[in-house]
Amino acid sequence: MAQTVIIEAFGGPEQLKLVDRPVGEPGPGEIRIRHEACGLNFIDVYQRTGLYPLELPHALGMEAAGVVEAVGDGVSHLKPGDRAAYAAAPPGAYCEARVMPAAQVCPLPDGISFEQGAAMMLKGMTVQYLFRRTTPLRKGDTVLFHAAAGGVGLIACQWARSEGITLIGTAGTDAKCALARENGAAHVINYRDEDFTARVKEITGGKGVDVVMDSVGKDTFEGSLDCLKPLGMMISFGNASGPVPPFNLATLAAKGSLKITRPTLFSHIAEHETCQQMARELFDKVESGAVRIAIDQRYPLAEVAEAHRALEARKTTGATVLLP
């Protein structure tokens, strides 16, 4: 048996329930992993509220790290006793132990702690696909990154600095702006005090940025389009303020033949080898010191509802981990 966080109905944090569930043995292509730490991400909120529907009842959580206890037939990249971490479907990472598909579970280097592993996989591989796989980015390019002091944002700031990319970060407080700057943002904008679109134009001498990376959604979408230079790329990869409403595609033409994409990590990591390669590149960034994983909040698994409340209220910085 393993303590596991489930929901039986969509709604607020009060829907999160801690129950005992049987774990079982791994089948072909599966592993059993005992978690040392679990990650907290906005996708968990989207699933809890029903924005991303699940068949109920369902366990939550997309990211964790721990020790492999058993492997099923056909699993060759992991063995019992291995340290491992993952960001992977199906949801169910908020637990002491689970059986799950092995393909997206990655061997965790000894130099990276379980807490770091649980805090970095979804966020770090998101940054990897944003900078490596979504649109070509080169040294000297300029990126606008919203929520730059969040878990994904702080990794993005450091990643950009390590590759000579100018990152303009937005955040909602002066303290969060300072944190983004400390982590490598070349410029910071407190969007509660300043019009971020006007400030971006000022910073870029009226040219705009090459790419916008926006996980906020509804509240920043239109302003973000106005920050792009002609032929620029809008990457909308989250909905923290709510989903982007429908808009007229002709708007992209009128604003300079802009490009737009709505990617998800899970499309990028669907193939086993691609997922493992992305993880290795992330691990290299962390082990080299180019990227430091900031874990600013820790909660016992039993206090998962409080962790969700803090995340939704934007009271967190960096990453949050849940400890079974």
mmCIF file of N, CA, C and O in Angstrom, residues 100-183:
data_model
loop_
_atom_site.group_PDB
_atom_site.id
_atom_site.type_symbol
_atom_site.label_atom_id
_atom_site.label_comp_id
_atom_site.label_asym_id
_atom_site.label_seq_id
_atom_site.Cartn_x
_atom_site.Cartn_y
_atom_site.Cartn_z
ATOM 1 N N MET A 100 4.338 2.364 -13.022
ATOM 2 C CA MET A 100 4.106 3.295 -14.117
ATOM 3 C C MET A 100 4.900 2.875 -15.342
ATOM 4 O O MET A 100 5.853 2.085 -15.248
ATOM 5 N N PRO A 101 4.550 3.406 -16.536
ATOM 6 C CA PRO A 101 5.348 3.142 -17.729
ATOM 7 C C PRO A 101 6.782 3.624 -17.538
ATOM 8 O O PRO A 101 7.024 4.686 -16.959
ATOM 9 N N ALA A 102 7.735 2.863 -18.072
ATOM 10 C CA ALA A 102 9.149 3.142 -17.834
ATOM 11 C C ALA A 102 9.766 4.096 -18.854
ATOM 12 O O ALA A 102 10.815 4.682 -18.592
ATOM 13 N N ALA A 103 9.163 4.247 -20.024
ATOM 14 C CA ALA A 103 9.845 4.890 -21.151
ATOM 15 C C ALA A 103 10.313 6.301 -20.844
ATOM 16 O O ALA A 103 11.384 6.728 -21.292
ATOM 17 N N GLN A 104 9.524 7.069 -20.077
ATOM 18 C CA GLN A 104 9.880 8.465 -19.798
ATOM 19 C C GLN A 104 10.532 8.646 -18.417
ATOM 20 O O GLN A 104 10.760 9.767 -17.991
ATOM 21 N N VAL A 105 10.834 7.541 -17.745
ATOM 22 C CA VAL A 105 11.574 7.611 -16.483
ATOM 23 C C VAL A 105 13.064 7.594 -16.815
ATOM 24 O O VAL A 105 13.518 6.762 -17.612
ATOM 25 N N CYS A 106 13.834 8.494 -16.211
ATOM 26 C CA CYS A 106 15.226 8.715 -16.601
ATOM 27 C C CYS A 106 16.175 8.409 -15.451
ATOM 28 O O CYS A 106 15.907 8.813 -14.311
ATOM 29 N N PRO A 107 17.285 7.746 -15.715
ATOM 30 C CA PRO A 107 18.293 7.553 -14.669
ATOM 31 C C PRO A 107 18.771 8.907 -14.148
ATOM 32 O O PRO A 107 19.077 9.807 -14.929
ATOM 33 N N LEU A 108 18.808 9.057 -12.817
ATOM 34 C CA LEU A 108 19.169 10.329 -12.198
ATOM 35 C C LEU A 108 20.630 10.284 -11.771
ATOM 36 O O LEU A 108 21.022 9.427 -10.971
ATOM 37 N N PRO A 109 21.458 11.205 -12.273
ATOM 38 C CA PRO A 109 22.880 11.198 -11.897
ATOM 39 C C PRO A 109 23.067 11.345 -10.385
ATOM 40 O O PRO A 109 22.272 12.000 -9.699
ATOM 41 N N ASP A 110 24.139 10.743 -9.867
ATOM 42 C CA ASP A 110 24.405 10.785 -8.430
ATOM 43 C C ASP A 110 24.610 12.204 -7.921
ATOM 44 O O ASP A 110 24.362 12.481 -6.746
ATOM 45 N N GLY A 111 25.061 13.105 -8.789
ATOM 46 C CA GLY A 111 25.337 14.470 -8.370
ATOM 47 C C GLY A 111 24.114 15.344 -8.235
ATOM 48 O O GLY A 111 24.239 16.528 -7.885
ATOM 49 N N ILE A 112 22.943 14.799 -8.514
ATOM 50 C CA ILE A 112 21.694 15.560 -8.424
ATOM 51 C C ILE A 112 20.810 14.901 -7.367
ATOM 52 O O ILE A 112 20.561 13.697 -7.421
ATOM 53 N N SER A 113 20.354 15.677 -6.394
ATOM 54 C CA SER A 113 19.576 15.113 -5.289
ATOM 55 C C SER A 113 18.178 14.714 -5.749
ATOM 56 O O SER A 113 17.694 15.155 -6.798
ATOM 57 N N PHE A 114 17.511 13.893 -4.923
ATOM 58 C CA PHE A 114 16.133 13.509 -5.233
ATOM 59 C C PHE A 114 15.224 14.731 -5.273
ATOM 60 O O PHE A 114 14.353 14.833 -6.139
ATOM 61 N N GLU A 115 15.412 15.661 -4.327
ATOM 62 C CA GLU A 115 14.573 16.857 -4.338
ATOM 63 C C GLU A 115 14.797 17.668 -5.608
ATOM 64 O O GLU A 115 13.845 18.155 -6.218
ATOM 65 N N GLN A 116 16.061 17.823 -6.017
ATOM 66 C CA GLN A 116 16.326 18.532 -7.267
ATOM 67 C C GLN A 116 15.692 17.795 -8.439
ATOM 68 O O GLN A 116 15.095 18.407 -9.331
ATOM 69 N N GLY A 117 15.827 16.473 -8.460
ATOM 70 C CA GLY A 117 15.248 15.685 -9.547
ATOM 71 C C GLY A 117 13.744 15.866 -9.637
ATOM 72 O O GLY A 117 13.179 16.036 -10.724
ATOM 73 N N ALA A 118 13.071 15.851 -8.483
ATOM 74 C CA ALA A 118 11.617 16.013 -8.472
ATOM 75 C C ALA A 118 11.209 17.412 -8.880
ATOM 76 O O ALA A 118 10.114 17.619 -9.403
ATOM 77 N N ALA A 119 12.081 18.395 -8.642
ATOM 78 C CA ALA A 119 11.742 19.790 -8.931
ATOM 79 C C ALA A 119 12.098 20.216 -10.339
ATOM 80 O O ALA A 119 11.655 21.277 -10.790
ATOM 81 N N MET A 120 12.883 19.423 -11.074
ATOM 82 C CA MET A 120 13.479 19.922 -12.315
ATOM 83 C C MET A 120 12.981 19.261 -13.583
ATOM 84 O O MET A 120 13.163 19.820 -14.666
ATOM 85 N N MET A 121 12.362 18.094 -13.492
ATOM 86 C CA MET A 121 12.128 17.339 -14.721
ATOM 87 C C MET A 121 11.102 18.015 -15.622
ATOM 88 O O MET A 121 11.367 18.304 -16.794
ATOM 89 N N LEU A 122 9.908 18.305 -15.103
ATOM 90 C CA LEU A 122 8.888 18.927 -15.945
ATOM 91 C C LEU A 122 9.299 20.345 -16.318
ATOM 92 O O LEU A 122 9.228 20.736 -17.488
ATOM 93 N N LYS A 123 9.775 21.094 -15.340
ATOM 94 C CA LYS A 123 10.137 22.483 -15.602
ATOM 95 C C LYS A 123 11.374 22.569 -16.488
ATOM 96 O O LYS A 123 11.432 23.360 -17.442
ATOM 97 N N GLY A 124 12.393 21.765 -16.175
ATOM 98 C CA GLY A 124 13.643 21.827 -16.919
ATOM 99 C C GLY A 124 13.518 21.328 -18.342
ATOM 100 O O GLY A 124 14.095 21.914 -19.272
ATOM 101 N N MET A 125 12.782 20.238 -18.548
ATOM 102 C CA MET A 125 12.611 19.759 -19.918
ATOM 103 C C MET A 125 11.672 20.672 -20.703
ATOM 104 O O MET A 125 11.780 20.759 -21.928
ATOM 105 N N THR A 126 10.787 21.381 -20.006
ATOM 106 C CA THR A 126 10.004 22.423 -20.679
ATOM 107 C C THR A 126 10.933 23.501 -21.224
ATOM 108 O O THR A 126 10.815 23.923 -22.383
ATOM 109 N N VAL A 127 11.875 23.958 -20.401
ATOM 110 C CA VAL A 127 12.832 24.965 -20.871
ATOM 111 C C VAL A 127 13.665 24.404 -22.020
ATOM 112 O O VAL A 127 13.932 25.103 -23.011
ATOM 113 N N GLN A 128 14.042 23.140 -21.941
ATOM 114 C CA GLN A 128 14.826 22.530 -23.018
ATOM 115 C C GLN A 128 14.076 22.596 -24.344
ATOM 116 O O GLN A 128 14.645 23.004 -25.360
ATOM 117 N N TYR A 129 12.798 22.239 -24.347
ATOM 118 C CA TYR A 129 12.089 22.280 -25.633
ATOM 119 C C TYR A 129 11.800 23.715 -26.071
ATOM 120 O O TYR A 129 11.756 24.005 -27.270
ATOM 121 N N LEU A 130 11.603 24.639 -25.108
ATOM 122 C CA LEU A 130 11.393 26.033 -25.493
ATOM 123 C C LEU A 130 12.620 26.614 -26.196
ATOM 124 O O LEU A 130 12.502 27.336 -27.193
ATOM 125 N N PHE A 131 13.796 26.305 -25.687
ATOM 126 C CA PHE A 131 15.028 26.886 -26.217
ATOM 127 C C PHE A 131 15.658 26.060 -27.327
ATOM 128 O O PHE A 131 16.427 26.600 -28.131
ATOM 129 N N ARG A 132 15.356 24.766 -27.385
ATOM 130 C CA ARG A 132 16.042 23.894 -28.327
ATOM 131 C C ARG A 132 15.163 23.382 -29.470
ATOM 132 O O ARG A 132 15.645 23.179 -30.577
ATOM 133 N N ARG A 133 13.881 23.152 -29.198
ATOM 134 C CA ARG A 133 13.091 22.360 -30.126
ATOM 135 C C ARG A 133 11.912 23.110 -30.747
ATOM 136 O O ARG A 133 11.307 22.613 -31.689
ATOM 137 N N THR A 134 11.571 24.297 -30.232
ATOM 138 C CA THR A 134 10.360 24.973 -30.705
ATOM 139 C C THR A 134 10.632 25.906 -31.868
ATOM 140 O O THR A 134 9.881 25.946 -32.843
ATOM 141 N N THR A 135 11.674 26.695 -31.769
ATOM 142 C CA THR A 135 12.068 27.607 -32.847
ATOM 143 C C THR A 135 13.566 27.843 -32.700
ATOM 144 O O THR A 135 14.072 27.820 -31.576
ATOM 145 N N PRO A 136 14.301 28.025 -33.792
ATOM 146 C CA PRO A 136 15.751 28.213 -33.668
ATOM 147 C C PRO A 136 16.082 29.460 -32.842
ATOM 148 O O PRO A 136 15.549 30.546 -33.100
ATOM 149 N N LEU A 137 16.909 29.307 -31.833
ATOM 150 C CA LEU A 137 17.375 30.425 -31.019
ATOM 151 C C LEU A 137 18.896 30.456 -31.064
ATOM 152 O O LEU A 137 19.555 29.415 -30.942
ATOM 153 N N ARG A 138 19.433 31.652 -31.232
ATOM 154 C CA ARG A 138 20.880 31.796 -31.346
ATOM 155 C C ARG A 138 21.389 32.839 -30.353
ATOM 156 O O ARG A 138 20.610 33.688 -29.883
ATOM 157 N N LYS A 139 22.661 32.789 -30.076
ATOM 158 C CA LYS A 139 23.292 33.800 -29.244
ATOM 159 C C LYS A 139 22.969 35.188 -29.803
ATOM 160 O O LYS A 139 23.057 35.418 -31.005
ATOM 161 N N GLY A 140 22.546 36.083 -28.930
ATOM 162 C CA GLY A 140 22.189 37.434 -29.352
ATOM 163 C C GLY A 140 20.707 37.652 -29.556
ATOM 164 O O GLY A 140 20.256 38.798 -29.664
ATOM 165 N N ASP A 141 19.916 36.561 -29.638
ATOM 166 C CA ASP A 141 18.465 36.715 -29.761
ATOM 167 C C ASP A 141 17.886 37.275 -28.461
ATOM 168 O O ASP A 141 18.482 37.161 -27.383
ATOM 169 N N THR A 142 16.698 37.859 -28.580
ATOM 170 C CA THR A 142 16.017 38.437 -27.417
ATOM 171 C C THR A 142 14.683 37.740 -27.203
ATOM 172 O O THR A 142 13.901 37.572 -28.136
ATOM 173 N N VAL A 143 14.443 37.350 -25.942
ATOM 174 C CA VAL A 143 13.246 36.596 -25.563
ATOM 175 C C VAL A 143 12.525 37.351 -24.451
ATOM 176 O O VAL A 143 13.155 37.846 -23.514
ATOM 177 N N LEU A 144 11.200 37.450 -24.549
ATOM 178 C CA LEU A 144 10.369 37.916 -23.441
ATOM 179 C C LEU A 144 9.809 36.696 -22.740
ATOM 180 O O LEU A 144 9.164 35.854 -23.379
ATOM 181 N N PHE A 145 10.054 36.595 -21.435
ATOM 182 C CA PHE A 145 9.604 35.429 -20.669
ATOM 183 C C PHE A 145 8.734 35.901 -19.513
ATOM 184 O O PHE A 145 9.192 36.604 -18.613
ATOM 185 N N HIS A 146 7.450 35.520 -19.540
ATOM 186 C CA HIS A 146 6.535 35.873 -18.460
ATOM 187 C C HIS A 146 6.694 34.903 -17.285
ATOM 188 O O HIS A 146 7.089 33.758 -17.457
ATOM 189 N N ALA A 147 6.361 35.391 -16.085
ATOM 190 C CA ALA A 147 6.499 34.602 -14.854
ATOM 191 C C ALA A 147 7.937 34.125 -14.691
ATOM 192 O O ALA A 147 8.208 32.965 -14.418
ATOM 193 N N ALA A 148 8.859 35.068 -14.812
ATOM 194 C CA ALA A 148 10.282 34.722 -14.842
ATOM 195 C C ALA A 148 10.829 34.288 -13.492
ATOM 196 O O ALA A 148 11.944 33.763 -13.431
ATOM 197 N N ALA A 149 10.087 34.486 -12.410
ATOM 198 C CA ALA A 149 10.553 34.059 -11.093
ATOM 199 C C ALA A 149 9.909 32.759 -10.648
ATOM 200 O O ALA A 149 10.134 32.311 -9.520
ATOM 201 N N GLY A 150 9.133 32.124 -11.517
ATOM 202 C CA GLY A 150 8.543 30.833 -11.190
ATOM 203 C C GLY A 150 9.523 29.696 -11.409
ATOM 204 O O GLY A 150 10.690 29.902 -11.767
ATOM 205 N N GLY A 151 9.047 28.472 -11.220
ATOM 206 C CA GLY A 151 9.926 27.320 -11.363
ATOM 207 C C GLY A 151 10.507 27.178 -12.752
ATOM 208 O O GLY A 151 11.715 26.944 -12.923
ATOM 209 N N VAL A 152 9.683 27.323 -13.790
ATOM 210 C CA VAL A 152 10.174 27.265 -15.162
ATOM 211 C C VAL A 152 10.991 28.521 -15.458
ATOM 212 O O VAL A 152 12.066 28.450 -16.071
ATOM 213 N N GLY A 153 10.511 29.664 -14.991
ATOM 214 C CA GLY A 153 11.148 30.932 -15.312
ATOM 215 C C GLY A 153 12.575 31.044 -14.815
ATOM 216 O O GLY A 153 13.464 31.523 -15.544
ATOM 217 N N LEU A 154 12.840 30.613 -13.586
ATOM 218 C CA LEU A 154 14.198 30.730 -13.053
ATOM 219 C C LEU A 154 15.174 29.837 -13.808
ATOM 220 O O LEU A 154 16.336 30.194 -14.005
ATOM 221 N N ILE A 155 14.705 28.674 -14.235
ATOM 222 C CA ILE A 155 15.560 27.826 -15.077
ATOM 223 C C ILE A 155 15.783 28.494 -16.420
ATOM 224 O O ILE A 155 16.906 28.515 -16.947
ATOM 225 N N ALA A 156 14.730 29.090 -16.999
ATOM 226 C CA ALA A 156 14.855 29.763 -18.297
ATOM 227 C C ALA A 156 15.836 30.929 -18.226
ATOM 228 O O ALA A 156 16.629 31.144 -19.146
ATOM 229 N N CYS A 157 15.787 31.704 -17.128
ATOM 230 C CA CYS A 157 16.722 32.823 -16.981
ATOM 231 C C CYS A 157 18.165 32.327 -17.025
ATOM 232 O O CYS A 157 19.025 32.914 -17.714
ATOM 233 N N GLN A 158 18.442 31.258 -16.310
ATOM 234 C CA GLN A 158 19.803 30.729 -16.254
ATOM 235 C C GLN A 158 20.211 30.106 -17.591
ATOM 236 O O GLN A 158 21.350 30.258 -18.046
ATOM 237 N N TRP A 159 19.274 29.405 -18.212
ATOM 238 C CA TRP A 159 19.551 28.766 -19.503
ATOM 239 C C TRP A 159 19.906 29.835 -20.541
ATOM 240 O O TRP A 159 20.870 29.702 -21.288
ATOM 241 N N ALA A 160 19.112 30.914 -20.566
ATOM 242 C CA ALA A 160 19.365 31.999 -21.510
ATOM 243 C C ALA A 160 20.747 32.606 -21.271
ATOM 244 O O ALA A 160 21.519 32.830 -22.222
ATOM 245 N N ARG A 161 21.074 32.873 -20.017
ATOM 246 C CA ARG A 161 22.382 33.452 -19.697
ATOM 247 C C ARG A 161 23.512 32.532 -20.153
ATOM 248 O O ARG A 161 24.524 33.005 -20.682
ATOM 249 N N SER A 162 23.330 31.228 -19.994
ATOM 250 C CA SER A 162 24.392 30.288 -20.349
ATOM 251 C C SER A 162 24.622 30.213 -21.853
ATOM 252 O O SER A 162 25.667 29.722 -22.292
ATOM 253 N N GLU A 163 23.663 30.705 -22.660
ATOM 254 C CA GLU A 163 23.771 30.597 -24.110
ATOM 255 C C GLU A 163 23.811 31.956 -24.806
ATOM 256 O O GLU A 163 23.689 32.029 -26.031
ATOM 257 N N GLY A 164 23.991 33.028 -24.036
ATOM 258 C CA GLY A 164 24.130 34.343 -24.646
ATOM 259 C C GLY A 164 22.852 34.890 -25.239
ATOM 260 O O GLY A 164 22.881 35.731 -26.150
ATOM 261 N N ILE A 165 21.711 34.438 -24.737
ATOM 262 C CA ILE A 165 20.403 34.925 -25.185
ATOM 263 C C ILE A 165 19.916 35.983 -24.206
ATOM 264 O O ILE A 165 19.964 35.787 -22.987
ATOM 265 N N THR A 166 19.466 37.117 -24.698
ATOM 266 C CA THR A 166 18.971 38.202 -23.847
ATOM 267 C C THR A 166 17.543 37.903 -23.434
ATOM 268 O O THR A 166 16.652 37.818 -24.278
ATOM 269 N N LEU A 167 17.321 37.714 -22.142
ATOM 270 C CA LEU A 167 15.985 37.399 -21.635
ATOM 271 C C LEU A 167 15.432 38.589 -20.867
ATOM 272 O O LEU A 167 16.066 39.089 -19.942
ATOM 273 N N ILE A 168 14.258 39.048 -21.286
ATOM 274 C CA ILE A 168 13.499 40.068 -20.577
ATOM 275 C C ILE A 168 12.435 39.340 -19.772
ATOM 276 O O ILE A 168 11.574 38.657 -20.336
ATOM 277 N N GLY A 169 12.491 39.446 -18.451
ATOM 278 C CA GLY A 169 11.571 38.697 -17.610
ATOM 279 C C GLY A 169 10.528 39.584 -16.974
ATOM 280 O O GLY A 169 10.824 40.721 -16.575
ATOM 281 N N THR A 170 9.295 39.098 -16.885
ATOM 282 C CA THR A 170 8.252 39.810 -16.146
ATOM 283 C C THR A 170 7.909 39.042 -14.876
ATOM 284 O O THR A 170 8.031 37.823 -14.803
ATOM 285 N N ALA A 171 7.473 39.785 -13.866
ATOM 286 C CA ALA A 171 7.007 39.200 -12.610
ATOM 287 C C ALA A 171 6.104 40.216 -11.930
ATOM 288 O O ALA A 171 6.018 41.377 -12.353
ATOM 289 N N GLY A 172 5.436 39.787 -10.843
ATOM 290 C CA GLY A 172 4.415 40.628 -10.247
ATOM 291 C C GLY A 172 4.825 41.409 -9.023
ATOM 292 O O GLY A 172 4.018 42.167 -8.481
ATOM 293 N N THR A 173 6.075 41.237 -8.555
ATOM 294 C CA THR A 173 6.567 42.021 -7.420
ATOM 295 C C THR A 173 8.012 42.409 -7.684
ATOM 296 O O THR A 173 8.710 41.777 -8.477
ATOM 297 N N ASP A 174 8.463 43.441 -6.963
ATOM 298 C CA ASP A 174 9.856 43.851 -7.102
ATOM 299 C C ASP A 174 10.794 42.747 -6.631
ATOM 300 O O ASP A 174 11.867 42.542 -7.207
ATOM 301 N N ALA A 175 10.396 42.026 -5.579
ATOM 302 C CA ALA A 175 11.243 40.940 -5.074
ATOM 303 C C ALA A 175 11.390 39.835 -6.117
ATOM 304 O O ALA A 175 12.493 39.298 -6.318
ATOM 305 N N LYS A 176 10.301 39.505 -6.793
ATOM 306 C CA LYS A 176 10.381 38.467 -7.825
ATOM 307 C C LYS A 176 11.206 38.953 -9.014
ATOM 308 O O LYS A 176 11.951 38.183 -9.622
ATOM 309 N N CYS A 177 11.086 40.239 -9.339
ATOM 310 C CA CYS A 177 11.908 40.789 -10.422
ATOM 311 C C CYS A 177 13.389 40.698 -10.065
ATOM 312 O O CYS A 177 14.228 40.333 -10.907
ATOM 313 N N ALA A 178 13.717 41.015 -8.818
ATOM 314 C CA ALA A 178 15.109 40.930 -8.379
ATOM 315 C C ALA A 178 15.616 39.497 -8.463
ATOM 316 O O ALA A 178 16.764 39.248 -8.857
ATOM 317 N N LEU A 179 14.763 38.539 -8.120
ATOM 318 C CA LEU A 179 15.146 37.127 -8.181
ATOM 319 C C LEU A 179 15.426 36.702 -9.618
ATOM 320 O O LEU A 179 16.407 35.992 -9.896
ATOM 321 N N ALA A 180 14.573 37.135 -10.542
ATOM 322 C CA ALA A 180 14.794 36.811 -11.955
ATOM 323 C C ALA A 180 16.107 37.412 -12.442
ATOM 324 O O ALA A 180 16.875 36.757 -13.171
ATOM 325 N N ARG A 181 16.395 38.637 -12.038
ATOM 326 C CA ARG A 181 17.649 39.274 -12.451
ATOM 327 C C ARG A 181 18.851 38.512 -11.889
ATOM 328 O O ARG A 181 19.846 38.286 -12.586
ATOM 329 N N GLU A 182 18.759 38.104 -10.629
ATOM 330 C CA GLU A 182 19.849 37.340 -10.010
ATOM 331 C C GLU A 182 20.122 36.044 -10.761
ATOM 332 O O GLU A 182 21.257 35.553 -10.778
ATOM 333 N N ASN A 183 19.085 35.494 -11.375
ATOM 334 C CA ASN A 183 19.225 34.217 -12.068
ATOM 335 C C ASN A 183 19.558 34.368 -13.554
ATOM 336 O O ASN A 183 19.634 33.361 -14.251
#
